XYZ file of C-alpha atoms in Angstrom:
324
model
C 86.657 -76.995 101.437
C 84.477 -79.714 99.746
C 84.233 -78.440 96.045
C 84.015 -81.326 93.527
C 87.251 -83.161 93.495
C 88.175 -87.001 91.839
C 89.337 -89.974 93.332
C 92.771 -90.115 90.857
C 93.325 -87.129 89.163
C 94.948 -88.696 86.435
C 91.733 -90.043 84.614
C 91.035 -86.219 83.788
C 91.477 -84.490 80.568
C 95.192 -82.457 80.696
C 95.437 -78.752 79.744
C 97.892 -78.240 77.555
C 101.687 -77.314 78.651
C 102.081 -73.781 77.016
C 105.036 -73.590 74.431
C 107.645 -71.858 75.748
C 109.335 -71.090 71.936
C 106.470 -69.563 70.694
C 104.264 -67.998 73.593
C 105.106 -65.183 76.253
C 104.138 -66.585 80.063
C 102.186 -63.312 82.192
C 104.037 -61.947 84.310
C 102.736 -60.436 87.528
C 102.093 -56.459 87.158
C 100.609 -55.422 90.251
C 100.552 -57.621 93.557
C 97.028 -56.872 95.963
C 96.111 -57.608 99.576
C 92.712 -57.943 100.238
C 91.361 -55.575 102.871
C 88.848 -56.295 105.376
C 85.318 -55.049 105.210
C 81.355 -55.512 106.524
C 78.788 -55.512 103.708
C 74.587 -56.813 103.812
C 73.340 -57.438 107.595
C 77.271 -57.234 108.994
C 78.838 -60.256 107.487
C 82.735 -59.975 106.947
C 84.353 -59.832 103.341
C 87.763 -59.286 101.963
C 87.583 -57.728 98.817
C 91.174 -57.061 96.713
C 89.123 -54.566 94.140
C 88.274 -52.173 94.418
C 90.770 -50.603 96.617
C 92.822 -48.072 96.415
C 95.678 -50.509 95.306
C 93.500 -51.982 92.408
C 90.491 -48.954 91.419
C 89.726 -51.230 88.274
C 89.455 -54.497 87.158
C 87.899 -54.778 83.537
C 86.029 -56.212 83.107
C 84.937 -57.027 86.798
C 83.696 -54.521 89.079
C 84.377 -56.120 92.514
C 85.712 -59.734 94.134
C 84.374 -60.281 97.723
C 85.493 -63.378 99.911
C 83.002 -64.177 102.077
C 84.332 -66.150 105.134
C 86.099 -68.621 105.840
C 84.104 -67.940 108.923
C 82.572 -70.863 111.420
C 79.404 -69.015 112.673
C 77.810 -70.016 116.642
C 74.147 -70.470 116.334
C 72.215 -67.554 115.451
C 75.095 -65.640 114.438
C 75.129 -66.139 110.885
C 74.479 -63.279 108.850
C 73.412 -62.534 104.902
C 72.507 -59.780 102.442
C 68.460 -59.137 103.069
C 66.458 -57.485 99.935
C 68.018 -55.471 97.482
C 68.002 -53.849 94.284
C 71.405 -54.384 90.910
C 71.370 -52.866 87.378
C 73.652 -52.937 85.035
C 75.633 -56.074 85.624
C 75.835 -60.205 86.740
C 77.230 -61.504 89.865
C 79.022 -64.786 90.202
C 78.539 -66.682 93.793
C 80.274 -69.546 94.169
C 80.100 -71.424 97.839
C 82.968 -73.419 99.253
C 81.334 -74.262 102.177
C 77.985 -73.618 103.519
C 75.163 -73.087 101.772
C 73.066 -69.938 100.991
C 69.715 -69.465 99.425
C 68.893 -66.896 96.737
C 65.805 -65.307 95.923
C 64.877 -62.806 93.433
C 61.643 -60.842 91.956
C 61.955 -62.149 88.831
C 61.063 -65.514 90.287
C 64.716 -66.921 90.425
C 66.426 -68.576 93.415
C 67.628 -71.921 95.123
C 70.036 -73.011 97.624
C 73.897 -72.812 96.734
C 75.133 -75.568 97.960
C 79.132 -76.793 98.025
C 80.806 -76.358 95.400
C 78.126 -74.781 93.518
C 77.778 -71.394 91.025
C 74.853 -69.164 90.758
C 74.928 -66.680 88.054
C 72.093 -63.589 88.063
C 72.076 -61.111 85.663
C 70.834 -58.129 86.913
C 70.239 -56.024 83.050
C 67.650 -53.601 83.471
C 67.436 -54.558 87.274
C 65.995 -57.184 89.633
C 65.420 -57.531 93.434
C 67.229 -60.299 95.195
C 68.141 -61.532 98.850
C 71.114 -63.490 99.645
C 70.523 -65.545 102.830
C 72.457 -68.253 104.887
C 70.296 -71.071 104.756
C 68.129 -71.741 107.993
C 70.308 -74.869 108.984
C 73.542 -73.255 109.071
C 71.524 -69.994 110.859
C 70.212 -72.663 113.389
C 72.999 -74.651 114.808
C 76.224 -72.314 113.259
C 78.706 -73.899 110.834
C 81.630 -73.020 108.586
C 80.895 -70.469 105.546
C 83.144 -69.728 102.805
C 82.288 -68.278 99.478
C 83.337 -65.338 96.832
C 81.140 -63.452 94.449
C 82.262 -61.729 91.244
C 80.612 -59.165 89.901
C 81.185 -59.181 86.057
C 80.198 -55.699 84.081
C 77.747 -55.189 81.374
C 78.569 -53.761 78.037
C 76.349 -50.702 77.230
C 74.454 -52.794 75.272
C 73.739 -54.933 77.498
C 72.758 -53.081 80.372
C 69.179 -53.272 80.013
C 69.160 -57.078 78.605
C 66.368 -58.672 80.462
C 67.110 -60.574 84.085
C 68.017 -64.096 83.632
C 69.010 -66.220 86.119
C 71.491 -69.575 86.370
C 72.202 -71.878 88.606
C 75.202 -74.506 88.424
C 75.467 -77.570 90.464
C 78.701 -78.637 91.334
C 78.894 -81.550 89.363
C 78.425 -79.334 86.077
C 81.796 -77.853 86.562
C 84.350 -79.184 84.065
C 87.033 -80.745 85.617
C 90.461 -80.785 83.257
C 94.436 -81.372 85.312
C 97.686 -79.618 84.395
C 99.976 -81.567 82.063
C 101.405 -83.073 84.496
C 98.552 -83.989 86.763
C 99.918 -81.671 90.165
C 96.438 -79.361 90.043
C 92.907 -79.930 89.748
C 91.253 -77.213 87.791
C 87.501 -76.419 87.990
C 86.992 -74.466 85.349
C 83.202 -72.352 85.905
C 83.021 -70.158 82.519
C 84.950 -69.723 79.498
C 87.970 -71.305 77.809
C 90.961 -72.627 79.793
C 93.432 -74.649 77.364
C 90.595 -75.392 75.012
C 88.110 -76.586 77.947
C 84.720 -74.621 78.664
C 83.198 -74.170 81.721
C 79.323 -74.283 81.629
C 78.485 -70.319 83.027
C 76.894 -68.485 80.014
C 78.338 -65.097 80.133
C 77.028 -61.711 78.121
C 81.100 -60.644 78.786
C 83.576 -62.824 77.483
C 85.416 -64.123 80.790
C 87.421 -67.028 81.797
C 87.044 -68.334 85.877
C 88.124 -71.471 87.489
C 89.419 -72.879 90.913
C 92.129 -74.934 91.147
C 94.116 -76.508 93.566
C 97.627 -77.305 93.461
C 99.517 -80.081 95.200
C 102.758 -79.058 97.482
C 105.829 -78.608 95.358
C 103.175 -78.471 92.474
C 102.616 -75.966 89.625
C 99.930 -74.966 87.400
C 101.183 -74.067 83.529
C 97.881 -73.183 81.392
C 97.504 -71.132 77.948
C 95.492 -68.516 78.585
C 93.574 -66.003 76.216
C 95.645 -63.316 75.034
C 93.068 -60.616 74.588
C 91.660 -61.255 78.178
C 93.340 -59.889 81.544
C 94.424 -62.104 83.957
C 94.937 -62.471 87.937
C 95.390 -65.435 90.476
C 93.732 -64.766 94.007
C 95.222 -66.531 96.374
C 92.603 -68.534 98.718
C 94.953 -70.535 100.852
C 98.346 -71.451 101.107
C 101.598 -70.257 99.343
C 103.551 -70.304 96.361
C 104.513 -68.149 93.341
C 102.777 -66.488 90.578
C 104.704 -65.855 87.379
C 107.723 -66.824 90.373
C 106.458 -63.708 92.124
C 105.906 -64.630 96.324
C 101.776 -64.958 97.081
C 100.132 -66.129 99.649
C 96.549 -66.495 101.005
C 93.999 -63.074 100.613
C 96.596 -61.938 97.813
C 95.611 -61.162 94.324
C 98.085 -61.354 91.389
C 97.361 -58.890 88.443
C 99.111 -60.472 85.217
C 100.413 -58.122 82.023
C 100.497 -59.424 78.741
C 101.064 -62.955 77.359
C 99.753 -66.113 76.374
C 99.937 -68.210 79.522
C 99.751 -68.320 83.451
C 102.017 -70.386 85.773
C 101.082 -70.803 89.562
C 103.488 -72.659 91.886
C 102.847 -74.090 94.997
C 105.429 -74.219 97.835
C 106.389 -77.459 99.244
C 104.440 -77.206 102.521
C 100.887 -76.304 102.454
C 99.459 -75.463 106.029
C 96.275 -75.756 104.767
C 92.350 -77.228 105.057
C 93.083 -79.151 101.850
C 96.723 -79.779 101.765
C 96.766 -78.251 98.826
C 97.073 -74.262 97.120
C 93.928 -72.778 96.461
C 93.441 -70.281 94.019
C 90.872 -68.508 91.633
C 92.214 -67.915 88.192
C 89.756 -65.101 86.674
C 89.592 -62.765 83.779
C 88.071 -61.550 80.881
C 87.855 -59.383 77.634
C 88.104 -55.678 78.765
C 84.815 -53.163 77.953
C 86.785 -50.310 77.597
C 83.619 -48.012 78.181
C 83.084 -45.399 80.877
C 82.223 -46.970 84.163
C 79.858 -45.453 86.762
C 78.898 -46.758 89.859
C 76.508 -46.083 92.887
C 76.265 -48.737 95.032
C 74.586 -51.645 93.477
C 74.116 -49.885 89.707
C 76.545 -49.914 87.329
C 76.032 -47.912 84.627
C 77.678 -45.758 81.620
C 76.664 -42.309 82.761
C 75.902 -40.395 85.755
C 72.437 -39.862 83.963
C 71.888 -43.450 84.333
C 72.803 -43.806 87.220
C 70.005 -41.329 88.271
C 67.317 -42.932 86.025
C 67.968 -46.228 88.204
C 67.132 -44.404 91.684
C 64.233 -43.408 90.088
C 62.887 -46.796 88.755
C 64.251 -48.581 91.925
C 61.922 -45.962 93.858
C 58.970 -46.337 91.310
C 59.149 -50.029 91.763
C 60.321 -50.847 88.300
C 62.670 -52.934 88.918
C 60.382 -55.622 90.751
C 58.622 -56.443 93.681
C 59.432 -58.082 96.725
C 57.446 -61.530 96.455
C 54.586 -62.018 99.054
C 55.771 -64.440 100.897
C 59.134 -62.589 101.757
C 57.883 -59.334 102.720
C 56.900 -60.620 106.099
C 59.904 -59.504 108.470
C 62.320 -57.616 105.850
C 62.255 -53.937 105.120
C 64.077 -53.119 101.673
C 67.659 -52.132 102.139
C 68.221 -53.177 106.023
């Protein structure tokens, strides 16, 4: 798991320890396990929402860990051509690498440790691949991707696309300096991550040292869950453990503790920390659209059919047929 890391921790900025006498810490309302499913060309996810244990998540539609998977030669496998509306996804690559395109002209590798952000709005094309290396002589892939809903008035904002190196990632510790926190977009403890977001969200990855723990404020008017990537410990001193996602009620702050022994890749706990100011408007979805109304839901078959949401590019069309 290479995401950026530092030498010595301890020359990092420290979130602030959350007061005790004067906030409320989350506690942990609903406890997920991620279930097991194929998505794009066959590839392997487990996804915590939606499922019947979690149905909604505002104001994210879905969470999909891809891998960890080490792939033979040949055998890796990605998401060919296809079509969103109505919201942004979030992929952010652990290890591996996968290369985006899109008919708005977008696209790039995402590399380790790196974020891609693609708003879809008013609807856009894209292929997710593995890139040709990894395809060629097999490797190890891990990743997630988040896919963050739209306000209504947002829904038809025009396609934008961004893309996040790994070293643009703000990097803050825990008071104490026992996790390393990555933060990707919004506010943790007064730090910002650098993904521009339409919805108000906060994401980051930390990881958190055996016997460690992981005290941050966290915005009261967002929701709040820890997914468990690898290892053990305690949320809000609630037992998780790897492919587990922690749903958190009210409060002002979010404590994560790590178990003594970590039989992990790192050493260390891994976890995504993720939430965001709920839309609190109807929700409905068909596949890749996510719209307000069944109506609109319709009027994106038809423009996806009528081809206005984009075109395949040129020199991509050789070899893919949309939607296989």
């Amino acid at each position: 798991m290479p995401a950026i890391t530092v030498d010595n921790i301890l020359v990092l900025p420290r979130l602030p320890r959350p007061d005790a006498a004067t906030g409320r810490e989350r506690a942990v309302r609903t406890l997920v396990t991620a279930h097991s499913q194929r998505e794009g060309a066959g590839f392997e996810v487990r996804r915590p929402f939606p499922s019947v244990d979690l149905r909604t998540a505002d104001p994210f539609i879905l969470l999909d860990e891809m891998g960890p998977v080490t792939y033979e030669p040949h055998e890796a496998k990605g998401a060919p051509w296809h079509p969103h509306r109505g919201f942004e996804t979030v992929t952010y690559v652990l290890d591996g690498s996968m290369v985006h395109h899109d008919s708005h002209g977008g696209g790039g590798v995402i590399g380790e440790g790196d974020t891609q952000w693609m708003t879809a709005g008013s609807g856009i094309l894209h292929d997710e691949l593995p890139a040709e290396e990894l395809v060629t002589h097999g490797g190890r892939m891990h990743g997630f991707q988040l896919w963050v809903n739209l306000p209504r008035d947002n829904k038809m904002a025009a396609p934008r696309y961004q893309d996040l190196r790994a070293s643009e990632l703000t990097l803050v510790s825990s008071h104490d300096g026992g996790a390393l926190v990555r933060i990707i977009a919004g506010d943790v403890g007064g730090f910002s991550g650098p993904g521009s977001t339409h919805t108000p969200i906060a994401y980051a990855h930390a990881s958190i040292t055996p016997g460690g723990r992981l005290e941050t404020p966290w915005p009261r008017d967002f929701t709040a869950m820890v997914y468990v990537v690898s290892g053990s410990g305690a949320v809000g001193g609630r037992p998780v453990t790897a492919g587990q996602l922690a749903v958190l009620g009210h409060g002002d702050s979010l404590t994560v503790a790590a178990d003594a022994k970590q039989d992990t890749r790192t050493g260390d706990m891994e976890v995504l920390l993720l939430g965001g100011r709920p839309i609190r408007e109807p929700v409905v979805q068909y596949g890749p659209f996510v719209m307000n109304s069944r109506q609109e839901i319709i009027d994106a078959i038809e423009d996806f059919q009528a081809g206005r949401m984009g075109h395949i590019p040129a020199e991509h069309r050789a070899g893919h047929r949309l939607g296989e």
